[in-house]
Amino acid sequence: MVDSKSSHAHGWKSVTKGKLSSGFPFHPKLAEWLSAYTTIPKEAELEILEVSCGEVSCPTEETLIVWKDQREPLIPSSLPLGTQNEEVSSNEDSMLIYQSHQFRISRKKENISKMDVDLSWKRFVGKSER
């Protein structure tokens, strides 16, 4: 049985949406570092989310950067079955495939450093290559 007084939930909450070209109001250098150290498309619509439970004894503080990139248009009959993390937008003759990406940094959004971006991106790329 779980004691409801001692347990707490962590949930992601959206902070802002924007593009690398417009920057982020909570961090003057983050967009510049993401441009320099990652291959996130400059014009991709990014959503910044954060998680923190607010309990002093809980060290969980993370930032999640989510974006979608557009793949080549496909003819509907060539679409693979069971594709994960992808959304499909269709028109008359073809379908556009959008792949969703989630890049996690283990730091509060205001406290992210250049090294955090660089090391987290290397970990992200390493996981996606497996």
PDB file of N, CA and C in Angstrom, residues 25 38 57 59 64 67-68 90 102 109 113 115 118 120 122:
ATOM      1  N   PRO A  25      12.716  33.363 -23.863  1.00  0.00           N
ATOM      2  CA  PRO A  25      12.744  34.442 -22.876  1.00  0.00           C
ATOM      3  C   PRO A  25      13.374  34.063 -21.537  1.00  0.00           C
ATOM      4  N   THR A  38      23.758  21.177 -31.723  1.00  0.00           N
ATOM      5  CA  THR A  38      22.801  20.150 -32.131  1.00  0.00           C
ATOM      6  C   THR A  38      22.489  20.288 -33.619  1.00  0.00           C
ATOM      7  N   SER A  57      13.039  17.936  -0.886  1.00  0.00           N
ATOM      8  CA  SER A  57      13.817  16.701  -0.783  1.00  0.00           C
ATOM      9  C   SER A  57      13.922  15.931  -2.104  1.00  0.00           C
ATOM     10  N   PRO A  59      15.178  15.851  -5.947  1.00  0.00           N
ATOM     11  CA  PRO A  59      16.088  16.551  -6.852  1.00  0.00           C
ATOM     12  C   PRO A  59      15.661  16.550  -8.322  1.00  0.00           C
ATOM     13  N   LEU A  64      12.752  19.269 -21.209  1.00  0.00           N
ATOM     14  CA  LEU A  64      12.520  18.441 -22.379  1.00  0.00           C
ATOM     15  C   LEU A  64      12.250  19.354 -23.566  1.00  0.00           C
ATOM     16  N   TRP A  67      10.408  18.484 -30.800  1.00  0.00           N
ATOM     17  CA  TRP A  67      10.164  19.070 -32.116  1.00  0.00           C
ATOM     18  C   TRP A  67       9.824  17.965 -33.095  1.00  0.00           C
ATOM     19  N   LYS A  68       9.255  18.376 -34.207  1.00  0.00           N
ATOM     20  CA  LYS A  68       8.928  17.439 -35.292  1.00  0.00           C
ATOM     21  C   LYS A  68       9.670  17.899 -36.524  1.00  0.00           C
ATOM     22  N   SER A  90      -2.037  14.383 -44.775  1.00  0.00           N
ATOM     23  CA  SER A  90      -2.184  13.987 -46.170  1.00  0.00           C
ATOM     24  C   SER A  90      -2.864  15.073 -46.993  1.00  0.00           C
ATOM     25  N   GLN A 102      12.450  13.978 -28.954  1.00  0.00           N
ATOM     26  CA  GLN A 102      12.454  14.467 -27.579  1.00  0.00           C
ATOM     27  C   GLN A 102      13.882  14.461 -27.060  1.00  0.00           C
ATOM     28  N   LYS A 109      15.422  24.681 -16.785  1.00  0.00           N
ATOM     29  CA  LYS A 109      15.579  25.422 -18.034  1.00  0.00           C
ATOM     30  C   LYS A 109      16.436  26.680 -17.892  1.00  0.00           C
ATOM     31  N   SER A 113      23.601  24.873 -19.036  1.00  0.00           N
ATOM     32  CA  SER A 113      24.892  25.413 -19.473  1.00  0.00           C
ATOM     33  C   SER A 113      25.224  24.896 -20.874  1.00  0.00           C
ATOM     34  N   MET A 115      27.810  23.183 -21.651  1.00  0.00           N
ATOM     35  CA  MET A 115      28.248  21.790 -21.496  1.00  0.00           C
ATOM     36  C   MET A 115      27.052  20.849 -21.355  1.00  0.00           C
ATOM     37  N   ASP A 118      25.779  20.252 -24.883  1.00  0.00           N
ATOM     38  CA  ASP A 118      26.712  19.426 -25.643  1.00  0.00           C
ATOM     39  C   ASP A 118      26.667  17.959 -25.195  1.00  0.00           C
ATOM     40  N   SER A 120      24.370  16.364 -23.324  1.00  0.00           N
ATOM     41  CA  SER A 120      23.036  15.770 -23.473  1.00  0.00           C
ATOM     42  C   SER A 120      22.764  15.427 -24.933  1.00  0.00           C
ATOM     43  N   LYS A 122      25.048  14.637 -27.204  1.00  0.00           N
ATOM     44  CA  LYS A 122      25.845  13.453 -27.534  1.00  0.00           C
ATOM     45  C   LYS A 122      25.168  12.184 -27.011  1.00  0.00           C
TER      46      LYS A 122
END
